[in-house]
Structures are given as structure tokens and as C-alpha cells.
PDB file of C-alpha atoms in Angstrom:
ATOM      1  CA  UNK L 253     -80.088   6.786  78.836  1.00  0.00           C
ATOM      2  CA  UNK L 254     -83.539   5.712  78.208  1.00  0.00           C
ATOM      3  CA  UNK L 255     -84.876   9.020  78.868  1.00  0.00           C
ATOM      4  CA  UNK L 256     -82.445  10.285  75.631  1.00  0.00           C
ATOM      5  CA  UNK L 257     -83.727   7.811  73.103  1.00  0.00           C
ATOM      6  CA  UNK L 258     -87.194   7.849  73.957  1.00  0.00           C
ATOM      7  CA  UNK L 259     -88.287  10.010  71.422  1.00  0.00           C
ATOM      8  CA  UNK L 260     -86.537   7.963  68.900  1.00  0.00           C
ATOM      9  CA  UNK L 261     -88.147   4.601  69.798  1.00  0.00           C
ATOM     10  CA  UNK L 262     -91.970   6.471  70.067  1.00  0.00           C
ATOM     11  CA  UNK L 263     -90.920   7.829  66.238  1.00  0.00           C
ATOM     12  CA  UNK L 264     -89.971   4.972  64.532  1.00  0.00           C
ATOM     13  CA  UNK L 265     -92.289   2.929  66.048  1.00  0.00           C
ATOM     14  CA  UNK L 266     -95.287   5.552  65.322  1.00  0.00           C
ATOM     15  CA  UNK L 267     -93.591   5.551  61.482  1.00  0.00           C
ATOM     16  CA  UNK L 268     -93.620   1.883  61.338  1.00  0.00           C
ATOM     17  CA  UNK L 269     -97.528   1.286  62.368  1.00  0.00           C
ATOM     18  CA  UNK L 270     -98.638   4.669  59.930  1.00  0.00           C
ATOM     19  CA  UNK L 271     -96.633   2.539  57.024  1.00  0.00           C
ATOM     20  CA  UNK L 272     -98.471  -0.818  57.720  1.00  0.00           C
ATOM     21  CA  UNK L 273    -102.094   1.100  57.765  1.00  0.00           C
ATOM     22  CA  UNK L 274    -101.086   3.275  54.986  1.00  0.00           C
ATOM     23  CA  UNK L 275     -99.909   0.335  53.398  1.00  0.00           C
ATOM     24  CA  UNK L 276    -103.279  -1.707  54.094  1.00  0.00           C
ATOM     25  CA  UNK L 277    -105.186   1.104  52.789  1.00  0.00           C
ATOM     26  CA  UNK L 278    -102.925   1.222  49.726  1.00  0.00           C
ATOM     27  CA  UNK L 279    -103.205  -2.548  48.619  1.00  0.00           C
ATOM     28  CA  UNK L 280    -107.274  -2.292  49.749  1.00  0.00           C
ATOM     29  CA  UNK L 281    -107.960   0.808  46.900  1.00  0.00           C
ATOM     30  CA  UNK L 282    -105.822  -1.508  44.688  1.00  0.00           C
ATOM     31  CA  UNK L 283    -107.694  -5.021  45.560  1.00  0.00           C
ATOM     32  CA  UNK L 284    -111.461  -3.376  45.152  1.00  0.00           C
ATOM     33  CA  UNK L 285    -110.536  -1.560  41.682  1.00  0.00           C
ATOM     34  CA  UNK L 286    -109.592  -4.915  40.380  1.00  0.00           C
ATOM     35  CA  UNK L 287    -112.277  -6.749  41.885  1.00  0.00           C
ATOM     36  CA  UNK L 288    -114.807  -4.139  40.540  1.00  0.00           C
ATOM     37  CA  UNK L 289    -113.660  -4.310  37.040  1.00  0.00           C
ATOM     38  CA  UNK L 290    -113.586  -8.201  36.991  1.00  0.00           C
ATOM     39  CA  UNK L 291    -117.358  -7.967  38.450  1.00  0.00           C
ATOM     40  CA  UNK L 292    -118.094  -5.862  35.455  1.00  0.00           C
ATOM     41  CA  UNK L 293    -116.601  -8.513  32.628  1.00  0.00           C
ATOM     42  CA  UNK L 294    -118.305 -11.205  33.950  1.00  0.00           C
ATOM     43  CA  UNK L 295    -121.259  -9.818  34.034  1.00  0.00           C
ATOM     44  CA  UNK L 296    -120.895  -8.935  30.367  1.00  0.00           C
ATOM     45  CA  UNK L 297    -120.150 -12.589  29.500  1.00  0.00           C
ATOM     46  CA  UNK L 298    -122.914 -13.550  31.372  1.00  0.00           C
ATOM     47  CA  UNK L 299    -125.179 -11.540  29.476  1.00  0.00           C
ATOM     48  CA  UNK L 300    -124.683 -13.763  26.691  1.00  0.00           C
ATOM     49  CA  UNK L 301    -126.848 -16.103  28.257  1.00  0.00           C
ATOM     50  CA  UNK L 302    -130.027 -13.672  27.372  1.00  0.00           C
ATOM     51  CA  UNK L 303    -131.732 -12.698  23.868  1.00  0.00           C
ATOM     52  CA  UNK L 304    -129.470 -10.807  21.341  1.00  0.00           C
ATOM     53  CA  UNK L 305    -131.769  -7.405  22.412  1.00  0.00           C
ATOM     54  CA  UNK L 306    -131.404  -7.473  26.410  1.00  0.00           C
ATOM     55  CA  UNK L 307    -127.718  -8.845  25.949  1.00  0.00           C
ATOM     56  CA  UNK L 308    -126.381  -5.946  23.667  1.00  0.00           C
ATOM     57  CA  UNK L 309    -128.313  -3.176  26.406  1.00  0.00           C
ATOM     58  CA  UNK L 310    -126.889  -4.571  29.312  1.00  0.00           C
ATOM     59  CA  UNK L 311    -123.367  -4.596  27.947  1.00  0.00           C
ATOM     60  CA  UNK L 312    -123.721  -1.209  26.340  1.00  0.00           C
ATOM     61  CA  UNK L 313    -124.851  -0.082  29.891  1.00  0.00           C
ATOM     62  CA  UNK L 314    -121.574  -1.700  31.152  1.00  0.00           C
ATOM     63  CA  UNK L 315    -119.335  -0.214  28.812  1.00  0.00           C
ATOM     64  CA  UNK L 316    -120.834   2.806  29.986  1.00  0.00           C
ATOM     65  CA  UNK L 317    -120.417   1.970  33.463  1.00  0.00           C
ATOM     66  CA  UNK L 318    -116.640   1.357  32.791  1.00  0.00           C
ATOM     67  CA  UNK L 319    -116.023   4.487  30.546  1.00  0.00           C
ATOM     68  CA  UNK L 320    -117.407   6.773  33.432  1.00  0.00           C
ATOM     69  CA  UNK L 321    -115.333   4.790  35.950  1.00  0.00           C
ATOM     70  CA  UNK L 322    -111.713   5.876  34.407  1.00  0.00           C
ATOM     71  CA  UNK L 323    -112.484   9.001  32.490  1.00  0.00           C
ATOM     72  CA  UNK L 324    -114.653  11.077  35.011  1.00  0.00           C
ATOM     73  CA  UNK L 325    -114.667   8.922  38.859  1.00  0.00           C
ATOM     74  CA  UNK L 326    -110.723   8.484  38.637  1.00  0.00           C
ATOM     75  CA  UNK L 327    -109.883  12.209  38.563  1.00  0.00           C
ATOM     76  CA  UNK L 328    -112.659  12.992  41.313  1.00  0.00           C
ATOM     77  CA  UNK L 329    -111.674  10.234  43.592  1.00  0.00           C
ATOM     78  CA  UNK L 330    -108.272  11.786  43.491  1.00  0.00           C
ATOM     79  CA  UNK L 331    -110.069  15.410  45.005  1.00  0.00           C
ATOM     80  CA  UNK L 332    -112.049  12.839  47.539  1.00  0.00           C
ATOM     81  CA  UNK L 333    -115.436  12.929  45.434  1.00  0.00           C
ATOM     82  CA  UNK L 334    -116.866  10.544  43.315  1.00  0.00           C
ATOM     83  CA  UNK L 335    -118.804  10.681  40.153  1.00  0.00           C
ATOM     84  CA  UNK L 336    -122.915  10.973  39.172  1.00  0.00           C
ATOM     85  CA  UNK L 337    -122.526   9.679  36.075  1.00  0.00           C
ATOM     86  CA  UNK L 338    -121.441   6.262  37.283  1.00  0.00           C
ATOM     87  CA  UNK L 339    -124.260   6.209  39.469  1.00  0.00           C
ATOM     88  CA  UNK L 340    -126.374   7.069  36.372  1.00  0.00           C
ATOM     89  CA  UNK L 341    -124.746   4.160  34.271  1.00  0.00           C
ATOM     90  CA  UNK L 342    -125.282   1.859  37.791  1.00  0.00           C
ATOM     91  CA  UNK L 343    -129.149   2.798  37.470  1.00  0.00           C
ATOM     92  CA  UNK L 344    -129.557   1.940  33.722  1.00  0.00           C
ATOM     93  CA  UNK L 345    -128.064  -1.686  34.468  1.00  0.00           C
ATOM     94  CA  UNK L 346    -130.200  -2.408  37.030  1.00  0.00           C
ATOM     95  CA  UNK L 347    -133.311  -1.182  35.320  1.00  0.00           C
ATOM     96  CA  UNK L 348    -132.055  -3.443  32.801  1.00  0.00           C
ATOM     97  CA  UNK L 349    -132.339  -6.840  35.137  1.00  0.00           C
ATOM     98  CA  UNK L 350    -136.295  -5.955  35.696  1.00  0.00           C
ATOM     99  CA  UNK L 351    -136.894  -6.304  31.527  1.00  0.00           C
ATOM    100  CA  UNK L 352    -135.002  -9.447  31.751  1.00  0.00           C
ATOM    101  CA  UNK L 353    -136.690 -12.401  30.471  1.00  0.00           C
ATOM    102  CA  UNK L 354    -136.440 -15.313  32.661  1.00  0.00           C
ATOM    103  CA  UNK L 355    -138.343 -18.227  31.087  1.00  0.00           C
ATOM    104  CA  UNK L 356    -135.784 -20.410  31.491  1.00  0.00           C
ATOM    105  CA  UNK L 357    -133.900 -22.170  34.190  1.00  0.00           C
ATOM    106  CA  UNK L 358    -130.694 -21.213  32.488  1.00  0.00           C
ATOM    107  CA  UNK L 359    -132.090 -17.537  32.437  1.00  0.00           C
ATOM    108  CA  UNK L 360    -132.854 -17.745  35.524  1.00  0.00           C
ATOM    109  CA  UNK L 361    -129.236 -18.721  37.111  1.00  0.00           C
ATOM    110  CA  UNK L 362    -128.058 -16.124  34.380  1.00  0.00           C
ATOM    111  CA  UNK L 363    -130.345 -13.502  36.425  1.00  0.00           C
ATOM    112  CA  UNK L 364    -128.972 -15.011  39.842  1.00  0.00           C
ATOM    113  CA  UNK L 365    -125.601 -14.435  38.890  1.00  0.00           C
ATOM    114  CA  UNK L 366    -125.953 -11.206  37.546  1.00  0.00           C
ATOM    115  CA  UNK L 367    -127.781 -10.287  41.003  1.00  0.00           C
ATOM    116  CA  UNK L 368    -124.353 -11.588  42.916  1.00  0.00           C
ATOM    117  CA  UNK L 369    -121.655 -10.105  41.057  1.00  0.00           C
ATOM    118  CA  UNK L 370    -123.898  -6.918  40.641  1.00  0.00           C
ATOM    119  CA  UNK L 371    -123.141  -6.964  44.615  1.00  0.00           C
ATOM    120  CA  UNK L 372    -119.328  -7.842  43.974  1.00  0.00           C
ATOM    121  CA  UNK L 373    -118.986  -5.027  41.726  1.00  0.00           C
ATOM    122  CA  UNK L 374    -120.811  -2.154  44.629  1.00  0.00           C
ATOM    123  CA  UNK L 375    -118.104  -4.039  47.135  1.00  0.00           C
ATOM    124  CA  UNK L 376    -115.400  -3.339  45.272  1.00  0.00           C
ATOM    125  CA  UNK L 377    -116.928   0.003  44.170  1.00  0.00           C
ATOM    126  CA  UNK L 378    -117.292   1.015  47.956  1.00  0.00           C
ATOM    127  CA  UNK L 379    -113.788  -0.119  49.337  1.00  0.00           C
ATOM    128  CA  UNK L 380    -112.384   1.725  46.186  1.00  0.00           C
ATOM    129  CA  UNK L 381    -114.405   5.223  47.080  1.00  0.00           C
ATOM    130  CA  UNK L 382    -113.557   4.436  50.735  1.00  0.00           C
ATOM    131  CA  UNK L 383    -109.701   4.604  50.363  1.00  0.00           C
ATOM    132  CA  UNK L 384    -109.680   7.798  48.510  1.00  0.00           C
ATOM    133  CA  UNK L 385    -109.820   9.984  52.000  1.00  0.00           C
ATOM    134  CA  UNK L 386    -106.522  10.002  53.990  1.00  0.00           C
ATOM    135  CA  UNK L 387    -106.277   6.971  56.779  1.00  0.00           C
ATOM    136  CA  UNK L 388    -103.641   9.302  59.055  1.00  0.00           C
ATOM    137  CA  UNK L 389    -105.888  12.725  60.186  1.00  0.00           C
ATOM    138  CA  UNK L 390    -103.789  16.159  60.335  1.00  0.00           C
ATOM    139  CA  UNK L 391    -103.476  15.796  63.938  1.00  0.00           C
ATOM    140  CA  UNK L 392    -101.516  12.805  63.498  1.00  0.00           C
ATOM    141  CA  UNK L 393     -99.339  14.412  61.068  1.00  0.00           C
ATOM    142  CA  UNK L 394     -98.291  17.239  63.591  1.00  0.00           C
ATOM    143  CA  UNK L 395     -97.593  15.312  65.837  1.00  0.00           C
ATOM    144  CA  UNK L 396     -95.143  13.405  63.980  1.00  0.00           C
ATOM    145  CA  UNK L 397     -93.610  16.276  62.783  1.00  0.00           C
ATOM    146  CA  UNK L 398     -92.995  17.595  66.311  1.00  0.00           C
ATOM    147  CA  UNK L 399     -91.380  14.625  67.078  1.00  0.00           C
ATOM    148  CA  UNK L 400     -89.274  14.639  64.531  1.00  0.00           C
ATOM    149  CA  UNK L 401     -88.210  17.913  65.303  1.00  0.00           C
ATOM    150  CA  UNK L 402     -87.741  16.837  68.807  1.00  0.00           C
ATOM    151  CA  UNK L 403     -85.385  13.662  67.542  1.00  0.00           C
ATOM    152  CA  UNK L 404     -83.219  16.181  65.448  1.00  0.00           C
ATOM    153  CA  UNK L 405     -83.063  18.878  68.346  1.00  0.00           C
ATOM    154  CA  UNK L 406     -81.705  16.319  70.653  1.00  0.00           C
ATOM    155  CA  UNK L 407     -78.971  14.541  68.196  1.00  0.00           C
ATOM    156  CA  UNK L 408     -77.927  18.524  67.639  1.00  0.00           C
ATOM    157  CA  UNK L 409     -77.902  18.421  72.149  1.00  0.00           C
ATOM    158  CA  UNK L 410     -75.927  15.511  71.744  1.00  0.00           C
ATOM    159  CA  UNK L 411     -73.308  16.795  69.457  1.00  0.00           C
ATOM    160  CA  UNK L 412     -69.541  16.168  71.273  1.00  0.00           C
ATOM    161  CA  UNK L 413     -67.176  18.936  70.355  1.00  0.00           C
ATOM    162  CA  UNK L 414     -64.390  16.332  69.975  1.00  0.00           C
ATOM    163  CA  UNK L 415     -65.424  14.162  67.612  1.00  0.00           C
ATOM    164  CA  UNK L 416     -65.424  14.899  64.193  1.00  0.00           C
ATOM    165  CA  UNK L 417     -67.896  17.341  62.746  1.00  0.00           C
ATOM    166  CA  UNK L 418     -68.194  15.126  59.937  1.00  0.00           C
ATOM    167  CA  UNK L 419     -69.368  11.990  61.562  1.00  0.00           C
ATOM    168  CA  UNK L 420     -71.636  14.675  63.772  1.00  0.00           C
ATOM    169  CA  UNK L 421     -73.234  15.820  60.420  1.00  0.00           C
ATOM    170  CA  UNK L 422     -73.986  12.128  59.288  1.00  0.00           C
ATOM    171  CA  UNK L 423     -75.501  11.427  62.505  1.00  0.00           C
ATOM    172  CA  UNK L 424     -77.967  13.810  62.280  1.00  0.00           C
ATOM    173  CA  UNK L 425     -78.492  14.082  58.544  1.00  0.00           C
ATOM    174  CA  UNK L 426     -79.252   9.728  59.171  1.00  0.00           C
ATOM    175  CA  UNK L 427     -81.563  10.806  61.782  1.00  0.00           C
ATOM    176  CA  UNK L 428     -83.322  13.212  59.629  1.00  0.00           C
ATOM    177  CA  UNK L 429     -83.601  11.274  56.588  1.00  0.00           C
ATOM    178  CA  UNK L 430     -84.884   8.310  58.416  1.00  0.00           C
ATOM    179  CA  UNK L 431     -88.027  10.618  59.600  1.00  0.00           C
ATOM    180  CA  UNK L 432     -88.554  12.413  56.024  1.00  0.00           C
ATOM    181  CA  UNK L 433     -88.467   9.142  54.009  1.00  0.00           C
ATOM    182  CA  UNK L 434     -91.036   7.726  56.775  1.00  0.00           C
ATOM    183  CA  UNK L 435     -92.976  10.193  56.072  1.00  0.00           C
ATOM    184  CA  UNK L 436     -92.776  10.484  52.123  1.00  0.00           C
ATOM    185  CA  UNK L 437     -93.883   6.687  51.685  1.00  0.00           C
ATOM    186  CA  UNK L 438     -97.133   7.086  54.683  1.00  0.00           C
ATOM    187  CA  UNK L 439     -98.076  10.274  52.573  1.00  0.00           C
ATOM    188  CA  UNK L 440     -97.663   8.568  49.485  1.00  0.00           C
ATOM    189  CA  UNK L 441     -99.685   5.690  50.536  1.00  0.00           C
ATOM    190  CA  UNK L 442    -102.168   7.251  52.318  1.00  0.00           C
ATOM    191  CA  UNK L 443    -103.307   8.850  48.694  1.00  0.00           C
ATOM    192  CA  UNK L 444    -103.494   5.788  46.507  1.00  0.00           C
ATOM    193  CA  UNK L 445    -104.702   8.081  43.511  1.00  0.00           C
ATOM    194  CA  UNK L 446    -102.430  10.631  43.137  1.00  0.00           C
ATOM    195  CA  UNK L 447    -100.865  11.250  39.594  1.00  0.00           C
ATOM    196  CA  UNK L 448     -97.269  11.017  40.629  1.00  0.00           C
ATOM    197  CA  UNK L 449     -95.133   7.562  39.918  1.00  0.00           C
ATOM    198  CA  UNK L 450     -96.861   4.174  41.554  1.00  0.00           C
ATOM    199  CA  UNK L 451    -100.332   6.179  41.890  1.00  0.00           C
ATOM    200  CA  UNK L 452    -103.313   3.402  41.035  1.00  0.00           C
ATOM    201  CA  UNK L 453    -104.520   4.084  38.052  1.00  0.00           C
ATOM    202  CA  UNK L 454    -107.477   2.366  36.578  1.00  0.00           C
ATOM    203  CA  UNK L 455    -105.246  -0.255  34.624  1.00  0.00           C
ATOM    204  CA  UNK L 456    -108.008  -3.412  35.787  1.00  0.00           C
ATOM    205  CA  UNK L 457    -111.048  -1.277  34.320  1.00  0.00           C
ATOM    206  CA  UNK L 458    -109.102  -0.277  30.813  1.00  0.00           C
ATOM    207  CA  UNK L 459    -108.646  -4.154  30.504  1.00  0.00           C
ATOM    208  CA  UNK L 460    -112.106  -5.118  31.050  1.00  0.00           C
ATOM    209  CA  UNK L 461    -113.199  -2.833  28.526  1.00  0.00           C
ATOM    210  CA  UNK L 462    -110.829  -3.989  26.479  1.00  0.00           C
ATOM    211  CA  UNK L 463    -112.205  -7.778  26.554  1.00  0.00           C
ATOM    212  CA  UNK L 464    -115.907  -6.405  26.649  1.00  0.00           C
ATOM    213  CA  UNK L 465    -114.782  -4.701  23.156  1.00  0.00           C
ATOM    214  CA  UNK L 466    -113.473  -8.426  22.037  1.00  0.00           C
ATOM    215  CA  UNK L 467    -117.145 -10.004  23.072  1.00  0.00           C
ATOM    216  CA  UNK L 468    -119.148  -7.568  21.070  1.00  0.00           C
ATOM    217  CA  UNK L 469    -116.908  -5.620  18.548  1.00  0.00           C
ATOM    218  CA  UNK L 470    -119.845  -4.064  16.817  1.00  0.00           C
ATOM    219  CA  UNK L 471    -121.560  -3.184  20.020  1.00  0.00           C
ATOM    220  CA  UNK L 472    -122.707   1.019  19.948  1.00  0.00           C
ATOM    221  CA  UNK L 473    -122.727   1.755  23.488  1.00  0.00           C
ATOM    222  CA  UNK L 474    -125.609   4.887  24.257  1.00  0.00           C
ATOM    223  CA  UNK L 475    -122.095   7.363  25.277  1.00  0.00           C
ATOM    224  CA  UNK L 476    -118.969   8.713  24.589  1.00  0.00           C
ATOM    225  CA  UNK L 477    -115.286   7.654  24.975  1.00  0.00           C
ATOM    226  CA  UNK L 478    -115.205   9.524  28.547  1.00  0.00           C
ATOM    227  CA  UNK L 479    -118.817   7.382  29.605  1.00  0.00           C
ATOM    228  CA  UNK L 480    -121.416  10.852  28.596  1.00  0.00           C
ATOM    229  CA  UNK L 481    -124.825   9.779  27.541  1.00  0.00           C
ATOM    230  CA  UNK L 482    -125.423  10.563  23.549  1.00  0.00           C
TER     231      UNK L 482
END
């Protein structure tokens, strides 16, 4: 009867929405981490376009910048927070821009671009801080809980005393794994960050350091390996 299967149909279609916005906020974290780090190499090749002085503080600033990012915002992001010390490497860049010398017109589409993927970078920045707090609230969570509570309660009503207690047992254990492994992949999604197995992890921002190392090899950046100010 429809009234018997009712709770299974409102489960697994409550499970299968939770895993698509999970999901969405899952491949969002990943999609503004990489678009943030990519925002921060480019505008290290584009500082090439200034004097030797202004070109080596801006990319020490974004090395910086970087450094911070993985060493000290990655852990806090995964408690929810994010970090001051990025937003002190964010202030020293853009200080930076208003001692740039813009004489020429090539300087001066250098500045422009700077300018624009400055504003890519605080996108991706901002959709990466965004996803770090849990898309399904607690409320949500009990209440899928309950019901699948409910959907195991009623396979156990269901149980026929002349079929095989075997095949009774799979019918419920199915039923039960179906709602815990929904629930282990929205929870896992819903924290992008964690430490365990397929957690983000700030793989985009390591390479763009990487290849901001390979523009300026001899470049002293004003902070240590973890992005502190010396």
C-alpha cells in the first residue's frame, strides 16, 4: 500500500536532493580554491610587466598571500574560521598597486589587469570561505534520522514469520544500509575540508607557488614557510 512505502519514497528522495546540494557545495569549495590560486599566478606573471623593484614586492606579497592560504586558512576553514594573516598579506598587495608606476600604456593595462584578477582572486576567496559551514542545518539531520528509523521500524512490522529469516535479515540490513551510506556521502560532502580521504586540500595553491618559485627563484619573500611576517 501506498500508505506502507511512503516513508521510503519521502527518504530516498530527501537523500537524493541533500546529495545533489551537498554535492554542489562540494565541487563549488573545489572550483573557487582553484580559481583563487590561478588568480594569484597570473597576477605574479603580470607583475613582470613593472620595474624589477615593484615586481619583486608584489610577488613576495603573493607568495605570502599563498603561504598563509595553505599553512594557517586551510586548518581554520576546516573549524569554520578563516585566517588574519591572509587578510594581512591581501592588504600589503593592494597597498602595493597605489606605488605602482603607470607611465606607460603597457603599465597601465598591467595595472588594469591586476585590478580584475585582484577581484577574481576575492571571488574565489569568498565562495571558498563560504562552503566551509555545513549546507544541511541539524534540524535537517534529525529529521532524516527519524525517518530512517521510521523506514527500519516498519520493514521489522513487515517481517512474515514464514519466510525465511535470512532473506528477512537482508531486507532490512538493504534498507538500513541504503539510509547510512546516504548519509555518510551528504556528511562527507557537506564538509569539503575535512582531513579524512577525498577532503580538498589546497593542491591548486601548492602549485601556484610552485610556478611563482620557477618565475623568480631568487625571490626572498618578507615571511616564513607557513606565510608569518619576518
Amino acid at each position: 500500500p501506498r500508505s506502507t512505502l511512503f516513508p521510503y519514497t519521502t527518504l530516498f528522495r530527501s537523500l537524493a536532493f541533500l546529495i545533489l546540494a551537498a554535492f554542489q557545495t562540494y565541487t563549488g569549495a573545489k572550483s573557487g580554491a582553484a580559481s583563487e590560486a590561478t588568480a594569484v599566478l597570473d597576477m605574479s606573471r603580470t607583475a613582470a610587466l613593472f620595474p624589477a623593484s615593484q615586481r619583486d614586492r608584489l610577488r613576495s606579497n603573493l607568495v605570502c598571500y599563498g603561504r598563509a592560504v595553505v599553512n594557517e586558512e586551510w586548518p581554520a576553514m576546516r573549524q569554520g574560521d578563516s585566517s588574519a594573516l591572509v587578510d594581512h598579506w591581501i592588504s600589503q598587495y593592494r597597498s602595493t598597486f597605489g606605488r605602482l608606476k603607470v607611465h606607460s600604456f603597457t603599465a597601465q593595462a598591467a595595472l588594469q589587469d591586476l585590478l580584475t584578477l585582484a577581484q577574481t582572486r576575492t571571488a574565489g576567496r569568498q565562495q571558498r570561505l563560504s562552503d566551509d559551514t555545513p549546507a544541511v542545518p541539524t534540524p535537517l539531520w534529525a529529521a532524516l534520522i527519524f525517518v530512517g528509523c521510521v523506514a527500519v521500524a516498519l520493514q521489522l512490522g513487515m517481517a512474515d514469520r514464514g519466510e525465511r529469516l535470512r532473506i528477512q535479515g537482508l531486507q532490512i540490513a538493504g534498507v538500513a544500509a541504503v539510509v547510512t551510506t546516504g548519509l555518510l556521502i551528504i556528511n562527507f560532502l557537506d564538509h569539503p575540508y575535512g582531513t579524512r580521504v577525498g577532503g580538498i586540500e589546497p593542491v591548486s595553491m601548492r602549485h601556484s607557488l610552485v610556478l611563482m618559485h620557477n618565475l623568480s627563484p631568487g625571490l626572498r619573500p618578507p615571511c616564513t614557510q607557513s606565510g608569518r611576517p619576518v
